[in-house]
Amino acid sequence: MELDYRVHVTFEPRYELLSSLHTIICRKSHKKIDLAPAWVKETLQCLTPGFAAILKEMEVDSDWKFTYLLTYLCPAGLAPEAFLAWLEAKTPGDLYELTAGYTQQFPKDMGLYRSRTLEVLSMWNEQYLRRLDPAVPGALRAEAGRRKEELAAAEPLAFVERTTNGLAFAPKEGLERLVLVPQYHFQPMNVIYHFGKVTLCHYAARIYFGGETDFPPQEYRMIRALGEQSRLKILRYLSEGPRTFTEIVRHLQLSKGITHDHVSKLRSGGFIRAHFEGETVTEYSLRAEMLDVMHRKLVDYIRPQE
C-alpha cells in the first residue's frame, strides 16, 4: 500500500524527558507500566515534597498535548537543558506563531502555560532525568538508529506495524509526516497525538534491563494475553476480518469496560492491529503471524540452542 505521508524515526533525550514525566502524571496507567511496581512511589520519594505535590495535581490534558508539539518543533540536536533554554527564550507570541500551522487548540493563557511548563520540566530534569542511568537514552538512541536503517529498505506500512507492535495509521487529509519516537518509561503503552500535518507516535521500544536469562516482559505479556477465553474469542472473531470496537462488544456480549481491557491486553501482546485515523482507533484486525512468533520465542526459551 502506498502512503500519502512520509515516515520518520527519531530520538533525542528531550523526548524521554517528556515520556518519563508522562509516566508519572498518567496515574491511571501506573499499574500497567513495565517498570517495577514500586518505581512511581520510589521516584516521587526522591523528589522535593513541593515538587511531588505539584506532580500529583498534574493531568494529561490538552496543555500537556501541546507540550509534545513544542518538544517536536524545537530545533534538532538540543539536549534537555538546551530545549528548556529554547523554550524560555520564546515569548507567548512566538509560541502562537510557531504552532499555528499545526493546531488551533492553544492553552488558555499562553504566558502562564509557558511559565508552568518551564518550571515543571526544569525541576523534573534536575531531580530525575539527570540522574537517569545513561544506558536508557543510549538504548533508545540505538533503537532509533536501527529502525532508521530498516526503514530505508522497508515497505513503510509494514515497517510501522513492526516497529510499533501493531499500529497502522491511515492516510488523513493534510497529514504529511508520521514521526515515530521510541520510549522507555511508558512501556508497553504508546502516546499518539495528531497535529494537522504531523502525527507523533511515541512507541514502546520494548527495551528492558533485566538479567540475560530473563524471559523479556513483552514475551511474558504475549503468553498472558492468550490466557483468557474472551480474548481467544476476540482473536477468532477478528480472523473473519477487521471489526470496530462496538462490533467486538456486541460479539462478546460483555460491558465496554471489560471488553476494552481484553482488547488492550491483546494489543499489548501484539496480537491485534489497531487502525488509527489521527488519534482515533477506527477498527481492529488480527495479526495472525504473531501466534507463530510467540510459539518460536517460547520454544527458544525452553529449549535454547546449544
PDB file of C-alpha atoms in Angstrom, residues 79-305:
ATOM      1  CA  ALA A  79      19.750  18.372  24.903  1.00  0.00           C
ATOM      2  CA  PRO A  80      17.033  18.725  27.577  1.00  0.00           C
ATOM      3  CA  GLU A  81      18.756  21.754  29.120  1.00  0.00           C
ATOM      4  CA  ALA A  82      19.098  23.433  25.717  1.00  0.00           C
ATOM      5  CA  PHE A  83      15.467  22.634  24.917  1.00  0.00           C
ATOM      6  CA  LEU A  84      14.412  24.341  28.155  1.00  0.00           C
ATOM      7  CA  ALA A  85      16.571  27.369  27.329  1.00  0.00           C
ATOM      8  CA  TRP A  86      14.984  27.492  23.862  1.00  0.00           C
ATOM      9  CA  LEU A  87      11.506  27.425  25.385  1.00  0.00           C
ATOM     10  CA  GLU A  88      12.414  30.084  27.945  1.00  0.00           C
ATOM     11  CA  ALA A  89      13.562  32.393  25.154  1.00  0.00           C
ATOM     12  CA  LYS A  90      10.190  32.148  23.374  1.00  0.00           C
ATOM     13  CA  THR A  91       7.540  34.780  24.046  1.00  0.00           C
ATOM     14  CA  PRO A  92       3.863  33.771  24.105  1.00  0.00           C
ATOM     15  CA  GLY A  93       3.568  35.384  20.679  1.00  0.00           C
ATOM     16  CA  ASP A  94       6.468  33.272  19.406  1.00  0.00           C
ATOM     17  CA  LEU A  95       4.719  30.122  20.585  1.00  0.00           C
ATOM     18  CA  TYR A  96       1.461  31.045  18.860  1.00  0.00           C
ATOM     19  CA  GLU A  97       3.313  31.736  15.627  1.00  0.00           C
ATOM     20  CA  LEU A  98       5.393  28.562  15.863  1.00  0.00           C
ATOM     21  CA  THR A  99       2.425  26.226  16.408  1.00  0.00           C
ATOM     22  CA  ALA A 100      -0.319  27.902  14.364  1.00  0.00           C
ATOM     23  CA  GLY A 101       0.404  25.733  11.332  1.00  0.00           C
ATOM     24  CA  TYR A 102      -0.198  22.565  13.364  1.00  0.00           C
ATOM     25  CA  THR A 103      -3.069  23.262  15.746  1.00  0.00           C
ATOM     26  CA  GLN A 104      -5.713  25.792  16.707  1.00  0.00           C
ATOM     27  CA  GLN A 105      -6.077  24.395  20.234  1.00  0.00           C
ATOM     28  CA  PHE A 106      -3.890  26.605  22.396  1.00  0.00           C
ATOM     29  CA  PRO A 107      -3.510  26.942  26.171  1.00  0.00           C
ATOM     30  CA  LYS A 108      -5.978  29.472  27.584  1.00  0.00           C
ATOM     31  CA  ASP A 109      -3.151  31.654  28.887  1.00  0.00           C
ATOM     32  CA  MET A 110      -0.002  31.031  26.855  1.00  0.00           C
ATOM     33  CA  GLY A 111       2.211  33.058  29.181  1.00  0.00           C
ATOM     34  CA  LEU A 112       1.058  31.158  32.263  1.00  0.00           C
ATOM     35  CA  TYR A 113       1.318  27.857  30.411  1.00  0.00           C
ATOM     36  CA  ARG A 114       4.895  28.632  29.341  1.00  0.00           C
ATOM     37  CA  SER A 115       5.956  29.565  32.880  1.00  0.00           C
ATOM     38  CA  ARG A 116       4.391  26.495  34.486  1.00  0.00           C
ATOM     39  CA  THR A 117       5.742  24.145  31.819  1.00  0.00           C
ATOM     40  CA  LEU A 118       9.247  25.529  32.198  1.00  0.00           C
ATOM     41  CA  GLU A 119       9.058  25.191  35.970  1.00  0.00           C
ATOM     42  CA  VAL A 120       7.844  21.596  35.917  1.00  0.00           C
ATOM     43  CA  LEU A 121      10.141  20.364  33.146  1.00  0.00           C
ATOM     44  CA  SER A 122      13.164  22.074  34.686  1.00  0.00           C
ATOM     45  CA  MET A 123      12.546  20.528  38.102  1.00  0.00           C
ATOM     46  CA  TRP A 124      11.886  17.094  36.561  1.00  0.00           C
ATOM     47  CA  ASN A 125      15.077  17.326  34.533  1.00  0.00           C
ATOM     48  CA  GLU A 126      17.095  18.347  37.578  1.00  0.00           C
ATOM     49  CA  GLN A 127      15.577  15.927  40.088  1.00  0.00           C
ATOM     50  CA  TYR A 128      15.002  12.889  37.862  1.00  0.00           C
ATOM     51  CA  LEU A 129      16.258  12.812  34.283  1.00  0.00           C
ATOM     52  CA  ARG A 130      19.815  13.987  35.004  1.00  0.00           C
ATOM     53  CA  ARG A 131      20.131  11.094  37.459  1.00  0.00           C
ATOM     54  CA  LEU A 132      18.809   8.515  34.995  1.00  0.00           C
ATOM     55  CA  ASP A 133      21.113   5.671  34.006  1.00  0.00           C
ATOM     56  CA  PRO A 134      22.773   6.729  30.711  1.00  0.00           C
ATOM     57  CA  ALA A 135      22.043   3.225  29.423  1.00  0.00           C
ATOM     58  CA  VAL A 136      18.385   4.234  28.941  1.00  0.00           C
ATOM     59  CA  PRO A 137      18.870   7.101  26.453  1.00  0.00           C
ATOM     60  CA  GLY A 138      21.734   5.132  24.926  1.00  0.00           C
ATOM     61  CA  ALA A 139      19.471   2.165  24.223  1.00  0.00           C
ATOM     62  CA  LEU A 140      16.747   4.423  22.831  1.00  0.00           C
ATOM     63  CA  ARG A 141      19.202   6.158  20.527  1.00  0.00           C
ATOM     64  CA  ALA A 142      20.452   2.776  19.306  1.00  0.00           C
ATOM     65  CA  GLU A 143      16.848   1.630  18.753  1.00  0.00           C
ATOM     66  CA  ALA A 144      16.121   4.687  16.620  1.00  0.00           C
ATOM     67  CA  GLY A 145      19.315   4.126  14.640  1.00  0.00           C
ATOM     68  CA  ARG A 146      18.414   0.519  13.874  1.00  0.00           C
ATOM     69  CA  ARG A 147      14.904   1.469  12.839  1.00  0.00           C
ATOM     70  CA  LYS A 148      16.160   4.215  10.526  1.00  0.00           C
ATOM     71  CA  GLU A 149      18.387   1.701   8.746  1.00  0.00           C
ATOM     72  CA  GLU A 150      15.486  -0.741   8.460  1.00  0.00           C
ATOM     73  CA  LEU A 151      13.123   1.944   7.157  1.00  0.00           C
ATOM     74  CA  ALA A 152      15.461   2.792   4.287  1.00  0.00           C
ATOM     75  CA  ALA A 153      14.799  -0.601   2.690  1.00  0.00           C
ATOM     76  CA  ALA A 154      11.338  -1.437   4.067  1.00  0.00           C
ATOM     77  CA  GLU A 155       7.754  -1.136   2.913  1.00  0.00           C
ATOM     78  CA  PRO A 156       6.524   1.752   5.107  1.00  0.00           C
ATOM     79  CA  LEU A 157       3.192   0.313   6.246  1.00  0.00           C
ATOM     80  CA  ALA A 158       4.709  -2.997   7.334  1.00  0.00           C
ATOM     81  CA  PHE A 159       7.637  -1.160   8.925  1.00  0.00           C
ATOM     82  CA  VAL A 160       5.344   0.997  11.075  1.00  0.00           C
ATOM     83  CA  GLU A 161       3.402  -2.053  12.233  1.00  0.00           C
ATOM     84  CA  ARG A 162       6.557  -3.999  13.174  1.00  0.00           C
ATOM     85  CA  THR A 163       8.124  -1.041  14.924  1.00  0.00           C
ATOM     86  CA  THR A 164       5.050  -0.134  16.963  1.00  0.00           C
ATOM     87  CA  ASN A 165       3.937  -3.723  17.624  1.00  0.00           C
ATOM     88  CA  GLY A 166       0.669  -3.439  15.735  1.00  0.00           C
ATOM     89  CA  LEU A 167      -0.258   0.162  14.902  1.00  0.00           C
ATOM     90  CA  ALA A 168      -1.496   1.180  11.463  1.00  0.00           C
ATOM     91  CA  PHE A 169      -2.066   4.832  10.500  1.00  0.00           C
ATOM     92  CA  ALA A 170      -4.466   5.562   7.672  1.00  0.00           C
ATOM     93  CA  PRO A 171      -3.742   8.499   5.364  1.00  0.00           C
ATOM     94  CA  LYS A 172      -5.575  11.581   6.612  1.00  0.00           C
ATOM     95  CA  GLU A 173      -6.296  14.843   4.852  1.00  0.00           C
ATOM     96  CA  GLY A 174      -3.368  17.172   5.363  1.00  0.00           C
ATOM     97  CA  LEU A 175      -1.170  14.552   7.044  1.00  0.00           C
ATOM     98  CA  GLU A 176       2.382  14.818   5.694  1.00  0.00           C
ATOM     99  CA  ARG A 177       4.522  13.093   8.287  1.00  0.00           C
ATOM    100  CA  LEU A 178       4.299  10.266  10.810  1.00  0.00           C
ATOM    101  CA  VAL A 179       7.069  10.595  13.392  1.00  0.00           C
ATOM    102  CA  LEU A 180       7.992   7.516  15.421  1.00  0.00           C
ATOM    103  CA  VAL A 181       9.838   8.122  18.697  1.00  0.00           C
ATOM    104  CA  PRO A 182      10.964   5.175  20.857  1.00  0.00           C
ATOM    105  CA  GLN A 183      10.140   5.499  24.552  1.00  0.00           C
ATOM    106  CA  TYR A 184      11.188   3.518  27.615  1.00  0.00           C
ATOM    107  CA  HIS A 185       9.335   4.660  30.729  1.00  0.00           C
ATOM    108  CA  PHE A 186       5.758   4.365  29.463  1.00  0.00           C
ATOM    109  CA  GLN A 187       6.098   0.824  28.077  1.00  0.00           C
ATOM    110  CA  PRO A 188       4.031  -1.081  26.985  1.00  0.00           C
ATOM    111  CA  MET A 189       1.710   1.826  26.108  1.00  0.00           C
ATOM    112  CA  ASN A 190       2.089   4.296  23.256  1.00  0.00           C
ATOM    113  CA  VAL A 191       1.391   8.040  23.181  1.00  0.00           C
ATOM    114  CA  ILE A 192      -0.215   9.214  19.931  1.00  0.00           C
ATOM    115  CA  TYR A 193      -1.004  12.854  19.166  1.00  0.00           C
ATOM    116  CA  HIS A 194      -2.135  14.308  15.844  1.00  0.00           C
ATOM    117  CA  PHE A 195      -1.321  17.887  14.835  1.00  0.00           C
ATOM    118  CA  GLY A 196      -2.680  18.556  11.350  1.00  0.00           C
ATOM    119  CA  LYS A 197       0.243  17.777   9.075  1.00  0.00           C
ATOM    120  CA  VAL A 198       2.071  15.663  11.687  1.00  0.00           C
ATOM    121  CA  THR A 199       1.171  12.619  13.773  1.00  0.00           C
ATOM    122  CA  LEU A 200       3.536  11.884  16.655  1.00  0.00           C
ATOM    123  CA  CYS A 201       3.741   8.309  17.888  1.00  0.00           C
ATOM    124  CA  HIS A 202       5.900   7.730  20.946  1.00  0.00           C
ATOM    125  CA  TYR A 203       6.000   3.945  20.818  1.00  0.00           C
ATOM    126  CA  ALA A 204       7.029   1.330  23.365  1.00  0.00           C
ATOM    127  CA  ALA A 205      10.543   0.380  22.292  1.00  0.00           C
ATOM    128  CA  ARG A 206      10.481  -2.985  24.094  1.00  0.00           C
ATOM    129  CA  ILE A 207      13.800  -2.221  25.792  1.00  0.00           C
ATOM    130  CA  TYR A 208      14.471  -3.927  29.112  1.00  0.00           C
ATOM    131  CA  PHE A 209      17.367  -4.118  31.512  1.00  0.00           C
ATOM    132  CA  GLY A 210      16.789  -7.491  33.176  1.00  0.00           C
ATOM    133  CA  GLY A 211      19.268 -10.316  33.539  1.00  0.00           C
ATOM    134  CA  GLU A 212      20.485 -12.139  30.449  1.00  0.00           C
ATOM    135  CA  THR A 213      18.470 -15.249  31.318  1.00  0.00           C
ATOM    136  CA  ASP A 214      15.216 -13.406  31.967  1.00  0.00           C
ATOM    137  CA  PHE A 215      12.248 -14.026  29.709  1.00  0.00           C
ATOM    138  CA  PRO A 216      11.559 -10.490  28.382  1.00  0.00           C
ATOM    139  CA  PRO A 217       8.414  -8.747  29.683  1.00  0.00           C
ATOM    140  CA  GLN A 218       6.995  -8.433  26.174  1.00  0.00           C
ATOM    141  CA  GLU A 219       7.116 -12.202  25.714  1.00  0.00           C
ATOM    142  CA  TYR A 220       5.520 -12.833  29.117  1.00  0.00           C
ATOM    143  CA  ARG A 221       2.839 -10.377  28.043  1.00  0.00           C
ATOM    144  CA  MET A 222       2.178 -12.358  24.874  1.00  0.00           C
ATOM    145  CA  ILE A 223       1.590 -15.548  26.864  1.00  0.00           C
ATOM    146  CA  ARG A 224      -0.625 -13.838  29.446  1.00  0.00           C
ATOM    147  CA  ALA A 225      -2.679 -12.139  26.741  1.00  0.00           C
ATOM    148  CA  LEU A 226      -3.887 -15.508  25.478  1.00  0.00           C
ATOM    149  CA  GLY A 227      -4.743 -16.895  28.902  1.00  0.00           C
ATOM    150  CA  GLU A 228      -8.399 -15.847  28.893  1.00  0.00           C
ATOM    151  CA  GLN A 229     -11.310 -17.309  26.948  1.00  0.00           C
ATOM    152  CA  SER A 230     -12.852 -13.988  25.905  1.00  0.00           C
ATOM    153  CA  ARG A 231      -9.560 -12.884  24.352  1.00  0.00           C
ATOM    154  CA  LEU A 232      -9.334 -16.067  22.333  1.00  0.00           C
ATOM    155  CA  LYS A 233     -12.886 -15.396  21.221  1.00  0.00           C
ATOM    156  CA  ILE A 234     -11.867 -11.912  20.069  1.00  0.00           C
ATOM    157  CA  LEU A 235      -8.992 -13.322  18.037  1.00  0.00           C
ATOM    158  CA  ARG A 236     -11.232 -15.878  16.379  1.00  0.00           C
ATOM    159  CA  TYR A 237     -13.769 -13.146  15.596  1.00  0.00           C
ATOM    160  CA  LEU A 238     -11.072 -10.924  14.069  1.00  0.00           C
ATOM    161  CA  SER A 239      -9.873 -13.805  11.911  1.00  0.00           C
ATOM    162  CA  GLU A 240     -13.008 -13.134   9.843  1.00  0.00           C
ATOM    163  CA  GLY A 241     -11.888  -9.570   9.116  1.00  0.00           C
ATOM    164  CA  PRO A 242     -11.436  -6.133  10.734  1.00  0.00           C
ATOM    165  CA  ARG A 243     -14.011  -5.121  13.352  1.00  0.00           C
ATOM    166  CA  THR A 244     -14.863  -1.952  15.211  1.00  0.00           C
ATOM    167  CA  PHE A 245     -14.783  -1.838  18.991  1.00  0.00           C
ATOM    168  CA  THR A 246     -18.585  -1.690  19.063  1.00  0.00           C
ATOM    169  CA  GLU A 247     -18.797  -4.847  16.971  1.00  0.00           C
ATOM    170  CA  ILE A 248     -16.415  -6.619  19.348  1.00  0.00           C
ATOM    171  CA  VAL A 249     -18.515  -5.547  22.345  1.00  0.00           C
ATOM    172  CA  ARG A 250     -21.653  -6.919  20.715  1.00  0.00           C
ATOM    173  CA  HIS A 251     -19.935 -10.158  19.797  1.00  0.00           C
ATOM    174  CA  LEU A 252     -18.642 -10.778  23.332  1.00  0.00           C
ATOM    175  CA  GLN A 253     -21.834  -9.528  24.992  1.00  0.00           C
ATOM    176  CA  LEU A 254     -19.732  -8.008  27.749  1.00  0.00           C
ATOM    177  CA  SER A 255     -19.523  -4.455  29.077  1.00  0.00           C
ATOM    178  CA  LYS A 256     -17.459  -1.858  27.215  1.00  0.00           C
ATOM    179  CA  GLY A 257     -15.049  -1.621  30.144  1.00  0.00           C
ATOM    180  CA  ILE A 258     -14.327  -5.342  30.304  1.00  0.00           C
ATOM    181  CA  THR A 259     -14.072  -5.578  26.524  1.00  0.00           C
ATOM    182  CA  HIS A 260     -11.676  -2.634  26.440  1.00  0.00           C
ATOM    183  CA  ASP A 261      -9.454  -4.376  28.988  1.00  0.00           C
ATOM    184  CA  HIS A 262      -9.368  -7.556  26.871  1.00  0.00           C
ATOM    185  CA  VAL A 263      -8.593  -5.587  23.705  1.00  0.00           C
ATOM    186  CA  SER A 264      -5.853  -3.618  25.488  1.00  0.00           C
ATOM    187  CA  LYS A 265      -4.143  -6.801  26.649  1.00  0.00           C
ATOM    188  CA  LEU A 266      -4.278  -8.273  23.154  1.00  0.00           C
ATOM    189  CA  ARG A 267      -2.854  -5.038  21.753  1.00  0.00           C
ATOM    190  CA  SER A 268      -0.048  -5.019  24.309  1.00  0.00           C
ATOM    191  CA  GLY A 269       0.685  -8.635  23.441  1.00  0.00           C
ATOM    192  CA  GLY A 270       0.932  -7.686  19.784  1.00  0.00           C
ATOM    193  CA  PHE A 271      -1.840  -9.988  18.572  1.00  0.00           C
ATOM    194  CA  ILE A 272      -4.153  -7.368  17.111  1.00  0.00           C
ATOM    195  CA  ARG A 273      -3.611  -4.397  14.844  1.00  0.00           C
ATOM    196  CA  ALA A 274      -5.105  -1.039  15.832  1.00  0.00           C
ATOM    197  CA  HIS A 275      -6.067   1.091  12.835  1.00  0.00           C
ATOM    198  CA  PHE A 276      -5.767   4.838  13.502  1.00  0.00           C
ATOM    199  CA  GLU A 277      -7.091   7.932  11.790  1.00  0.00           C
ATOM    200  CA  GLY A 278      -5.243  10.696  13.571  1.00  0.00           C
ATOM    201  CA  GLU A 279      -5.629   9.850  17.266  1.00  0.00           C
ATOM    202  CA  THR A 280      -8.784   7.763  16.808  1.00  0.00           C
ATOM    203  CA  VAL A 281      -8.854   3.975  16.549  1.00  0.00           C
ATOM    204  CA  THR A 282     -11.373   3.066  13.854  1.00  0.00           C
ATOM    205  CA  GLU A 283     -11.107  -0.732  13.910  1.00  0.00           C
ATOM    206  CA  TYR A 284      -9.014  -3.737  14.899  1.00  0.00           C
ATOM    207  CA  SER A 285      -7.676  -6.640  12.874  1.00  0.00           C
ATOM    208  CA  LEU A 286      -5.830  -9.869  13.594  1.00  0.00           C
ATOM    209  CA  ARG A 287      -2.043 -10.215  13.408  1.00  0.00           C
ATOM    210  CA  ALA A 288      -2.136 -13.975  12.899  1.00  0.00           C
ATOM    211  CA  GLU A 289       1.623 -14.204  12.330  1.00  0.00           C
ATOM    212  CA  MET A 290       2.228 -13.252  15.968  1.00  0.00           C
ATOM    213  CA  LEU A 291       0.925 -16.645  17.085  1.00  0.00           C
ATOM    214  CA  ASP A 292       3.863 -18.233  15.266  1.00  0.00           C
ATOM    215  CA  VAL A 293       6.214 -15.608  16.722  1.00  0.00           C
ATOM    216  CA  MET A 294       5.059 -16.426  20.255  1.00  0.00           C
ATOM    217  CA  HIS A 295       5.484 -20.169  19.631  1.00  0.00           C
ATOM    218  CA  ARG A 296       9.064 -19.697  18.389  1.00  0.00           C
ATOM    219  CA  LYS A 297      10.055 -17.488  21.305  1.00  0.00           C
ATOM    220  CA  LEU A 298       8.601 -19.915  23.830  1.00  0.00           C
ATOM    221  CA  VAL A 299      10.366 -22.907  22.285  1.00  0.00           C
ATOM    222  CA  ASP A 300      13.656 -20.985  22.045  1.00  0.00           C
ATOM    223  CA  TYR A 301      13.453 -20.129  25.739  1.00  0.00           C
ATOM    224  CA  ILE A 302      12.503 -23.589  26.968  1.00  0.00           C
ATOM    225  CA  ARG A 303      14.865 -25.426  24.636  1.00  0.00           C
ATOM    226  CA  PRO A 304      17.729 -22.982  23.948  1.00  0.00           C
ATOM    227  CA  GLN A 305      20.211 -23.724  21.213  1.00  0.00           C
TER     228      GLN A 305
END
